[in-house]
């Protein structure tokens, strides 16, 4: 069947991802309906889309309204319905039921979910709806994070997934990662396990110390606990709970939500979205930061951590000497060095260990490489292996930290390629 | 060209979208990444390199660091004692480094030279950076106390065109839209993921702020951090290199012609000098003609592609007639007829140019040469001009004060 997309209906356009993904479509010349419960919300979404594009001209391509007023028209005109409503199965299913009477046969319907069970979402809908239903998981903000995970459920027509993958790549400039329909897909599954692990370590070593040890110099643009603050602790909790419920693997026991994190959420310390109350960090008027004490939930001033091997590694990275920096880390000894090695090993063991489960085995580490760099701004696992000195050195590190060396790492060739432009994932911070 | 041929063995450009100050990196880290990347793509061995020539405009101002050539010897143990030099000619700094490297190779001093162009500009505020750039003009007369001197100077260039020939700003907007559009196909272009359209470029508003005169934000090139490392070689070395790769010398691109002129530094003096003459910037035109003559080509229609200096849309507008795509003052014709677009008769800036790809001042000349190399060797990827065999570059320093043109062919 000949498919084309000219018009897109965004449901949940008042939200961040709906408005920004919809804005991307408008930037690329598509006609986009921005709908939410109230037109005022859709108009806020429009403003967000304009700010992302840094141009008002995209507004010409956007029609704002609410569900009561424009849902029927939007559904009838749309070639693709992009659902970005609240991340609750019941809310999404109610929306699908509502749009079905107006949707034309053959219209694509995608959800931005990554953590809900995709198989369950279109249940009760028509065969045509289910054949054209898939997930398109945009990363936030889509103007800067280009990753988009994509997958269908058991009844999705494979040609729909092929078409959408090509469309996202060629028309929206997305870095498309085809994933299997498992909770968290590839990116969130890996990143949030490590976040959980680090929240657990922060209870012992402190927030500032953990973000110092696993800081940007280890291969990420933003330190882990600072990233949770950006995402929101409530979202972090929801993802962890979903992964706890729907996944099972050799590191499942590390999917923890420490008691102090629960208490932070209860007390409203959700991160950047609760600026006054803070999250792991709280910004002072002076621009400096305080850090939450996991034991008391009080904010404490910075103690300016200083660990010799960390400072040496950062100085080498400052000069672009990445390989020497990682050699310094590998040679370091002591508790702090063990923590850094443990987390780096966990990242590699888990990423390579999930090849075949979250992505097709035939693509090797490539899919996970793409999502971690284009979705999280982390050094791809294969790049980290290269930086560590190659497969054998990485395998030795993993074994030393008690991890089994995954088969996908043993046969990986991506890590032998010179990592062009990978330095950007290693800020000297 | 009667002198000995100089070959280009390839090179590497850093991702111009990066902000190296935000990464907390030293300017030498950028040079190092360009160098290491260039080894990986060109398969040059460190021991092959006999000298390093570094083009840079103002690291002393942006980074409080001079003497950049000295950093090169730190990149590999075999470089201890390696002769290195640094070249400055404003935005044409690395083109001057290339010219000097060519002369050294032709004189028989060296057989293989690494030319590095580098600039780190995101270390300071736009206003402070604008002031630093003002030193590329006659600072005392043209820049002191002016917030953005170069937009003003290149706005005046548009005014001169308007006065002498007429100028419609919609043609400038088209130039901006083409360059941004081309940049989307270049994985190292600074603006590859930015939104741009002709309508946006035509608009004035909060997201396309007028800077000065007719110059809006979309008429300007970018503030960019970037480095490029490219290898130049003698015929003897290129021959050996080709053998090493299982190729023939004929497949190795060479610099077939060059032009180099210096106009009066003050913009008003340039314009006074060209009063009553067909070309607004006659010294730029002369550099173009010198390069054509040395390359043995008749005119621009013997070229397949041009990488030109579009620090502002007005400078590309100027380049169109100065390269000879149209009669003087009629650049608008080439724009309207689609001549300069990908798929047009003579595409300009498939890389996105300085507007789309970015403009790390001291690296731009080397970047243009590398892109010319990529075009004629068929390795430009998504921005390849089909079947390109001969390319030209124009790199200008100041308000078209230093003009350097290369013709590259394979």
PDB file of C-alpha atoms in Angstrom, chain B residues 39-279:
ATOM      1  CA  UNK B  39      45.330  10.118  10.768  1.00  0.00           C
ATOM      2  CA  UNK B  40      42.409   7.708  10.976  1.00  0.00           C
ATOM      3  CA  UNK B  41      40.782   8.861   7.723  1.00  0.00           C
ATOM      4  CA  UNK B  42      43.851   9.475   5.598  1.00  0.00           C
ATOM      5  CA  UNK B  43      46.036   6.609   6.798  1.00  0.00           C
ATOM      6  CA  UNK B  44      48.999   8.928   7.117  1.00  0.00           C
ATOM      7  CA  UNK B  45      51.580   7.753   9.636  1.00  0.00           C
ATOM      8  CA  UNK B  46      52.953  10.222  12.202  1.00  0.00           C
ATOM      9  CA  UNK B  47      56.472   9.553  10.938  1.00  0.00           C
ATOM     10  CA  UNK B  48      55.370  10.780   7.488  1.00  0.00           C
ATOM     11  CA  UNK B  49      54.782  14.308   8.779  1.00  0.00           C
ATOM     12  CA  UNK B  50      57.791  16.589   8.376  1.00  0.00           C
ATOM     13  CA  UNK B  51      56.304  19.869   9.522  1.00  0.00           C
ATOM     14  CA  UNK B  52      53.075  21.329  10.887  1.00  0.00           C
ATOM     15  CA  UNK B  53      51.649  24.695   9.822  1.00  0.00           C
ATOM     16  CA  UNK B  54      48.919  26.109  12.026  1.00  0.00           C
ATOM     17  CA  UNK B  55      46.438  28.744  10.891  1.00  0.00           C
ATOM     18  CA  UNK B  56      44.737  30.683  13.655  1.00  0.00           C
ATOM     19  CA  UNK B  57      43.358  34.169  13.982  1.00  0.00           C
ATOM     20  CA  UNK B  58      43.166  35.177  17.609  1.00  0.00           C
ATOM     21  CA  UNK B  59      43.747  32.464  20.196  1.00  0.00           C
ATOM     22  CA  UNK B  60      45.577  35.050  22.276  1.00  0.00           C
ATOM     23  CA  UNK B  61      42.295  36.937  22.630  1.00  0.00           C
ATOM     24  CA  UNK B  62      39.798  34.098  22.823  1.00  0.00           C
ATOM     25  CA  UNK B  63      41.892  31.653  24.855  1.00  0.00           C
ATOM     26  CA  UNK B  64      44.876  33.641  26.140  1.00  0.00           C
ATOM     27  CA  UNK B  65      47.068  31.223  24.259  1.00  0.00           C
ATOM     28  CA  UNK B  66      49.550  31.916  21.505  1.00  0.00           C
ATOM     29  CA  UNK B  67      52.316  29.858  19.936  1.00  0.00           C
ATOM     30  CA  UNK B  68      49.911  27.157  18.756  1.00  0.00           C
ATOM     31  CA  UNK B  69      52.381  25.375  16.512  1.00  0.00           C
ATOM     32  CA  UNK B  70      54.227  24.246  19.602  1.00  0.00           C
ATOM     33  CA  UNK B  71      51.291  22.133  20.742  1.00  0.00           C
ATOM     34  CA  UNK B  72      51.557  19.913  17.689  1.00  0.00           C
ATOM     35  CA  UNK B  73      54.803  18.350  18.857  1.00  0.00           C
ATOM     36  CA  UNK B  74      52.962  17.039  21.901  1.00  0.00           C
ATOM     37  CA  UNK B  75      50.629  14.892  19.783  1.00  0.00           C
ATOM     38  CA  UNK B  76      53.037  12.046  19.177  1.00  0.00           C
ATOM     39  CA  UNK B  77      56.413  10.992  20.521  1.00  0.00           C
ATOM     40  CA  UNK B  78      57.913  11.073  17.018  1.00  0.00           C
ATOM     41  CA  UNK B  79      57.197  14.811  16.765  1.00  0.00           C
ATOM     42  CA  UNK B  80      59.903  15.858  19.193  1.00  0.00           C
ATOM     43  CA  UNK B  81      61.816  18.636  17.447  1.00  0.00           C
ATOM     44  CA  UNK B  82      59.357  18.851  14.539  1.00  0.00           C
ATOM     45  CA  UNK B  83      59.481  22.266  12.831  1.00  0.00           C
ATOM     46  CA  UNK B  84      56.143  24.042  13.259  1.00  0.00           C
ATOM     47  CA  UNK B  85      54.818  27.502  12.422  1.00  0.00           C
ATOM     48  CA  UNK B  86      51.676  29.553  12.997  1.00  0.00           C
ATOM     49  CA  UNK B  87      49.991  31.837  10.439  1.00  0.00           C
ATOM     50  CA  UNK B  88      47.571  34.717  10.865  1.00  0.00           C
ATOM     51  CA  UNK B  89      45.516  36.538   8.254  1.00  0.00           C
ATOM     52  CA  UNK B  90      42.158  37.017  10.004  1.00  0.00           C
ATOM     53  CA  UNK B  91      39.524  34.700   8.508  1.00  0.00           C
ATOM     54  CA  UNK B  92      42.025  33.622   5.852  1.00  0.00           C
ATOM     55  CA  UNK B  93      44.598  32.411   8.389  1.00  0.00           C
ATOM     56  CA  UNK B  94      44.589  28.759   7.438  1.00  0.00           C
ATOM     57  CA  UNK B  95      44.474  29.520   3.704  1.00  0.00           C
ATOM     58  CA  UNK B  96      47.739  31.388   4.285  1.00  0.00           C
ATOM     59  CA  UNK B  97      49.071  28.343   6.117  1.00  0.00           C
ATOM     60  CA  UNK B  98      48.158  26.255   3.065  1.00  0.00           C
ATOM     61  CA  UNK B  99      49.878  28.698   0.700  1.00  0.00           C
ATOM     62  CA  UNK B 100      53.015  28.637   2.795  1.00  0.00           C
ATOM     63  CA  UNK B 101      52.956  24.855   3.037  1.00  0.00           C
ATOM     64  CA  UNK B 102      52.667  24.693  -0.748  1.00  0.00           C
ATOM     65  CA  UNK B 103      55.671  26.981  -1.135  1.00  0.00           C
ATOM     66  CA  UNK B 104      57.729  24.874   1.269  1.00  0.00           C
ATOM     67  CA  UNK B 105      56.846  21.699  -0.617  1.00  0.00           C
ATOM     68  CA  UNK B 106      57.566  23.291  -3.979  1.00  0.00           C
ATOM     69  CA  UNK B 107      60.892  24.581  -2.673  1.00  0.00           C
ATOM     70  CA  UNK B 108      61.756  21.043  -1.671  1.00  0.00           C
ATOM     71  CA  UNK B 109      61.966  21.716   2.049  1.00  0.00           C
ATOM     72  CA  UNK B 110      59.358  19.110   3.001  1.00  0.00           C
ATOM     73  CA  UNK B 111      57.418  16.320   1.348  1.00  0.00           C
ATOM     74  CA  UNK B 112      54.473  16.059   3.723  1.00  0.00           C
ATOM     75  CA  UNK B 113      53.051  18.858   5.854  1.00  0.00           C
ATOM     76  CA  UNK B 114      50.128  18.822   8.262  1.00  0.00           C
ATOM     77  CA  UNK B 115      48.130  22.036   7.953  1.00  0.00           C
ATOM     78  CA  UNK B 116      45.930  22.687  10.954  1.00  0.00           C
ATOM     79  CA  UNK B 117      43.314  25.434  11.044  1.00  0.00           C
ATOM     80  CA  UNK B 118      41.814  26.131  14.440  1.00  0.00           C
ATOM     81  CA  UNK B 119      39.706  28.646  16.307  1.00  0.00           C
ATOM     82  CA  UNK B 120      37.915  28.459  19.650  1.00  0.00           C
ATOM     83  CA  UNK B 121      35.387  31.295  19.828  1.00  0.00           C
ATOM     84  CA  UNK B 122      32.738  30.325  22.355  1.00  0.00           C
ATOM     85  CA  UNK B 123      34.913  31.322  25.274  1.00  0.00           C
ATOM     86  CA  UNK B 124      33.512  34.863  25.423  1.00  0.00           C
ATOM     87  CA  UNK B 125      30.233  36.732  25.061  1.00  0.00           C
ATOM     88  CA  UNK B 126      29.023  37.640  21.551  1.00  0.00           C
ATOM     89  CA  UNK B 127      29.804  41.309  22.201  1.00  0.00           C
ATOM     90  CA  UNK B 128      33.352  40.570  23.336  1.00  0.00           C
ATOM     91  CA  UNK B 129      33.836  38.157  20.444  1.00  0.00           C
ATOM     92  CA  UNK B 130      32.543  40.806  18.048  1.00  0.00           C
ATOM     93  CA  UNK B 131      35.138  43.200  19.405  1.00  0.00           C
ATOM     94  CA  UNK B 132      37.913  40.627  18.942  1.00  0.00           C
ATOM     95  CA  UNK B 133      36.801  40.088  15.363  1.00  0.00           C
ATOM     96  CA  UNK B 134      37.015  43.841  14.909  1.00  0.00           C
ATOM     97  CA  UNK B 135      40.793  43.536  15.027  1.00  0.00           C
ATOM     98  CA  UNK B 136      40.583  41.947  11.570  1.00  0.00           C
ATOM     99  CA  UNK B 137      39.512  45.361  10.282  1.00  0.00           C
ATOM    100  CA  UNK B 138      41.376  48.609  10.943  1.00  0.00           C
ATOM    101  CA  UNK B 139      40.408  48.534  14.595  1.00  0.00           C
ATOM    102  CA  UNK B 140      41.010  52.176  15.426  1.00  0.00           C
ATOM    103  CA  UNK B 141      38.992  53.436  12.472  1.00  0.00           C
ATOM    104  CA  UNK B 142      36.395  50.754  11.872  1.00  0.00           C
ATOM    105  CA  UNK B 143      35.844  48.790  15.069  1.00  0.00           C
ATOM    106  CA  UNK B 144      36.569  50.716  18.253  1.00  0.00           C
ATOM    107  CA  UNK B 145      33.361  51.385  20.139  1.00  0.00           C
ATOM    108  CA  UNK B 146      31.214  49.509  17.620  1.00  0.00           C
ATOM    109  CA  UNK B 147      29.391  46.507  19.018  1.00  0.00           C
ATOM    110  CA  UNK B 148      29.438  44.305  15.900  1.00  0.00           C
ATOM    111  CA  UNK B 149      31.860  45.876  13.415  1.00  0.00           C
ATOM    112  CA  UNK B 150      31.826  43.138  10.791  1.00  0.00           C
ATOM    113  CA  UNK B 151      28.058  42.945  10.270  1.00  0.00           C
ATOM    114  CA  UNK B 152      28.273  46.661   9.741  1.00  0.00           C
ATOM    115  CA  UNK B 153      31.063  46.388   7.182  1.00  0.00           C
ATOM    116  CA  UNK B 154      29.385  43.610   5.234  1.00  0.00           C
ATOM    117  CA  UNK B 155      26.072  45.414   5.476  1.00  0.00           C
ATOM    118  CA  UNK B 156      27.853  48.267   3.737  1.00  0.00           C
ATOM    119  CA  UNK B 157      28.993  45.852   1.044  1.00  0.00           C
ATOM    120  CA  UNK B 158      25.316  45.203   0.362  1.00  0.00           C
ATOM    121  CA  UNK B 159      24.697  48.929   0.340  1.00  0.00           C
ATOM    122  CA  UNK B 160      27.390  49.410  -2.299  1.00  0.00           C
ATOM    123  CA  UNK B 161      25.758  46.749  -4.463  1.00  0.00           C
ATOM    124  CA  UNK B 162      22.410  48.414  -3.981  1.00  0.00           C
ATOM    125  CA  UNK B 163      23.832  51.774  -4.954  1.00  0.00           C
ATOM    126  CA  UNK B 164      25.732  50.545  -8.008  1.00  0.00           C
ATOM    127  CA  UNK B 165      23.509  47.770  -9.307  1.00  0.00           C
ATOM    128  CA  UNK B 166      20.433  47.455  -7.131  1.00  0.00           C
ATOM    129  CA  UNK B 167      19.981  44.740  -4.501  1.00  0.00           C
ATOM    130  CA  UNK B 168      16.877  42.929  -3.318  1.00  0.00           C
ATOM    131  CA  UNK B 169      17.258  41.543   0.206  1.00  0.00           C
ATOM    132  CA  UNK B 170      15.111  38.559  -0.752  1.00  0.00           C
ATOM    133  CA  UNK B 171      18.093  37.301  -2.739  1.00  0.00           C
ATOM    134  CA  UNK B 172      20.187  37.462   0.411  1.00  0.00           C
ATOM    135  CA  UNK B 173      17.479  35.496   2.243  1.00  0.00           C
ATOM    136  CA  UNK B 174      17.643  32.869  -0.491  1.00  0.00           C
ATOM    137  CA  UNK B 175      21.403  32.572   0.000  1.00  0.00           C
ATOM    138  CA  UNK B 176      20.863  31.989   3.724  1.00  0.00           C
ATOM    139  CA  UNK B 177      18.161  29.387   3.102  1.00  0.00           C
ATOM    140  CA  UNK B 178      20.335  27.513   0.581  1.00  0.00           C
ATOM    141  CA  UNK B 179      23.303  27.376   2.917  1.00  0.00           C
ATOM    142  CA  UNK B 180      21.276  26.199   5.886  1.00  0.00           C
ATOM    143  CA  UNK B 181      19.572  23.667   3.634  1.00  0.00           C
ATOM    144  CA  UNK B 182      22.904  22.303   2.399  1.00  0.00           C
ATOM    145  CA  UNK B 183      24.214  22.108   5.960  1.00  0.00           C
ATOM    146  CA  UNK B 184      21.513  19.585   6.781  1.00  0.00           C
ATOM    147  CA  UNK B 185      23.397  17.069   4.652  1.00  0.00           C
ATOM    148  CA  UNK B 186      26.717  17.719   6.341  1.00  0.00           C
ATOM    149  CA  UNK B 187      27.213  15.686   9.546  1.00  0.00           C
ATOM    150  CA  UNK B 188      29.812  18.169  10.806  1.00  0.00           C
ATOM    151  CA  UNK B 189      27.838  21.343  10.126  1.00  0.00           C
ATOM    152  CA  UNK B 190      27.014  23.542  13.074  1.00  0.00           C
ATOM    153  CA  UNK B 191      23.439  24.266  11.986  1.00  0.00           C
ATOM    154  CA  UNK B 192      22.535  20.819  10.668  1.00  0.00           C
ATOM    155  CA  UNK B 193      19.700  20.422  13.153  1.00  0.00           C
ATOM    156  CA  UNK B 194      18.494  24.030  13.177  1.00  0.00           C
ATOM    157  CA  UNK B 195      15.273  25.195  11.636  1.00  0.00           C
ATOM    158  CA  UNK B 196      15.542  27.561   8.681  1.00  0.00           C
ATOM    159  CA  UNK B 197      13.370  28.523   5.758  1.00  0.00           C
ATOM    160  CA  UNK B 198      13.346  31.220   3.139  1.00  0.00           C
ATOM    161  CA  UNK B 199      10.286  32.766   4.799  1.00  0.00           C
ATOM    162  CA  UNK B 200      12.066  32.861   8.143  1.00  0.00           C
ATOM    163  CA  UNK B 201      15.136  34.447   6.562  1.00  0.00           C
ATOM    164  CA  UNK B 202      12.926  37.132   5.032  1.00  0.00           C
ATOM    165  CA  UNK B 203      11.285  37.934   8.344  1.00  0.00           C
ATOM    166  CA  UNK B 204      12.498  40.398  10.949  1.00  0.00           C
ATOM    167  CA  UNK B 205      11.428  39.683  14.511  1.00  0.00           C
ATOM    168  CA  UNK B 206      12.416  38.323  17.905  1.00  0.00           C
ATOM    169  CA  UNK B 207      13.922  35.242  16.308  1.00  0.00           C
ATOM    170  CA  UNK B 208      15.574  37.012  13.402  1.00  0.00           C
ATOM    171  CA  UNK B 209      16.848  40.153  14.956  1.00  0.00           C
ATOM    172  CA  UNK B 210      18.228  42.962  12.785  1.00  0.00           C
ATOM    173  CA  UNK B 211      21.889  43.404  13.738  1.00  0.00           C
ATOM    174  CA  UNK B 212      22.778  46.504  11.808  1.00  0.00           C
ATOM    175  CA  UNK B 213      21.591  47.993   8.552  1.00  0.00           C
ATOM    176  CA  UNK B 214      20.277  45.280   6.231  1.00  0.00           C
ATOM    177  CA  UNK B 215      22.030  42.492   8.140  1.00  0.00           C
ATOM    178  CA  UNK B 216      19.802  40.221  10.240  1.00  0.00           C
ATOM    179  CA  UNK B 217      20.834  37.194  12.291  1.00  0.00           C
ATOM    180  CA  UNK B 218      20.107  34.865   9.369  1.00  0.00           C
ATOM    181  CA  UNK B 219      22.492  36.831   7.156  1.00  0.00           C
ATOM    182  CA  UNK B 220      25.415  36.035   9.454  1.00  0.00           C
ATOM    183  CA  UNK B 221      27.806  33.122   9.679  1.00  0.00           C
ATOM    184  CA  UNK B 222      28.119  31.423  13.035  1.00  0.00           C
ATOM    185  CA  UNK B 223      30.312  31.781  16.067  1.00  0.00           C
ATOM    186  CA  UNK B 224      32.028  28.434  15.912  1.00  0.00           C
ATOM    187  CA  UNK B 225      34.596  26.284  17.642  1.00  0.00           C
ATOM    188  CA  UNK B 226      36.382  24.056  15.203  1.00  0.00           C
ATOM    189  CA  UNK B 227      39.583  22.614  13.867  1.00  0.00           C
ATOM    190  CA  UNK B 228      40.671  20.973  10.637  1.00  0.00           C
ATOM    191  CA  UNK B 229      43.803  19.030   9.843  1.00  0.00           C
ATOM    192  CA  UNK B 230      44.681  18.434   6.200  1.00  0.00           C
ATOM    193  CA  UNK B 231      47.797  16.933   4.635  1.00  0.00           C
ATOM    194  CA  UNK B 232      49.687  18.425   1.711  1.00  0.00           C
ATOM    195  CA  UNK B 233      52.400  16.503  -0.088  1.00  0.00           C
ATOM    196  CA  UNK B 234      54.943  16.615  -2.863  1.00  0.00           C
ATOM    197  CA  UNK B 235      54.543  14.519  -5.974  1.00  0.00           C
ATOM    198  CA  UNK B 236      57.129  12.029  -4.762  1.00  0.00           C
ATOM    199  CA  UNK B 237      55.374  11.543  -1.468  1.00  0.00           C
ATOM    200  CA  UNK B 238      51.911  11.460  -3.043  1.00  0.00           C
ATOM    201  CA  UNK B 239      53.135   8.773  -5.412  1.00  0.00           C
ATOM    202  CA  UNK B 240      54.406   6.641  -2.569  1.00  0.00           C
ATOM    203  CA  UNK B 241      51.209   7.297  -0.632  1.00  0.00           C
ATOM    204  CA  UNK B 242      49.059   6.274  -3.595  1.00  0.00           C
ATOM    205  CA  UNK B 243      51.044   3.058  -3.919  1.00  0.00           C
ATOM    206  CA  UNK B 244      50.570   2.395  -0.236  1.00  0.00           C
ATOM    207  CA  UNK B 245      46.794   2.655  -0.688  1.00  0.00           C
ATOM    208  CA  UNK B 246      46.797   0.660  -3.899  1.00  0.00           C
ATOM    209  CA  UNK B 247      45.851   3.729  -5.935  1.00  0.00           C
ATOM    210  CA  UNK B 248      47.482   5.720  -8.700  1.00  0.00           C
ATOM    211  CA  UNK B 249      48.800   9.262  -8.465  1.00  0.00           C
ATOM    212  CA  UNK B 250      46.042  10.440 -10.803  1.00  0.00           C
ATOM    213  CA  UNK B 251      43.431   9.645  -8.173  1.00  0.00           C
ATOM    214  CA  UNK B 252      45.052  11.901  -5.592  1.00  0.00           C
ATOM    215  CA  UNK B 253      43.594  15.442  -5.647  1.00  0.00           C
ATOM    216  CA  UNK B 254      46.023  18.275  -6.214  1.00  0.00           C
ATOM    217  CA  UNK B 255      46.013  22.028  -5.911  1.00  0.00           C
ATOM    218  CA  UNK B 256      45.921  23.046  -9.555  1.00  0.00           C
ATOM    219  CA  UNK B 257      45.870  26.801  -9.064  1.00  0.00           C
ATOM    220  CA  UNK B 258      45.906  29.530  -6.486  1.00  0.00           C
ATOM    221  CA  UNK B 259      45.395  33.250  -6.186  1.00  0.00           C
ATOM    222  CA  UNK B 260      46.417  35.519  -3.346  1.00  0.00           C
ATOM    223  CA  UNK B 261      45.895  39.261  -3.090  1.00  0.00           C
ATOM    224  CA  UNK B 262      45.718  41.856  -0.375  1.00  0.00           C
ATOM    225  CA  UNK B 263      43.435  44.858  -0.679  1.00  0.00           C
ATOM    226  CA  UNK B 264      43.614  48.009   1.460  1.00  0.00           C
ATOM    227  CA  UNK B 265      42.540  47.058   4.977  1.00  0.00           C
ATOM    228  CA  UNK B 266      39.986  49.828   5.345  1.00  0.00           C
ATOM    229  CA  UNK B 267      36.640  49.050   3.732  1.00  0.00           C
ATOM    230  CA  UNK B 268      36.051  52.623   2.609  1.00  0.00           C
ATOM    231  CA  UNK B 269      39.413  52.582   0.814  1.00  0.00           C
ATOM    232  CA  UNK B 270      38.478  49.383  -1.007  1.00  0.00           C
ATOM    233  CA  UNK B 271      35.215  50.882  -2.169  1.00  0.00           C
ATOM    234  CA  UNK B 272      36.797  54.149  -3.188  1.00  0.00           C
ATOM    235  CA  UNK B 273      39.328  52.198  -5.224  1.00  0.00           C
ATOM    236  CA  UNK B 274      36.623  50.298  -7.108  1.00  0.00           C
ATOM    237  CA  UNK B 275      34.517  53.353  -7.910  1.00  0.00           C
ATOM    238  CA  UNK B 276      33.698  53.312 -11.604  1.00  0.00           C
ATOM    239  CA  UNK B 277      35.052  49.792 -12.061  1.00  0.00           C
ATOM    240  CA  UNK B 278      32.917  46.739 -12.789  1.00  0.00           C
ATOM    241  CA  UNK B 279      33.817  44.682  -9.737  1.00  0.00           C
TER     242      UNK B 279
END
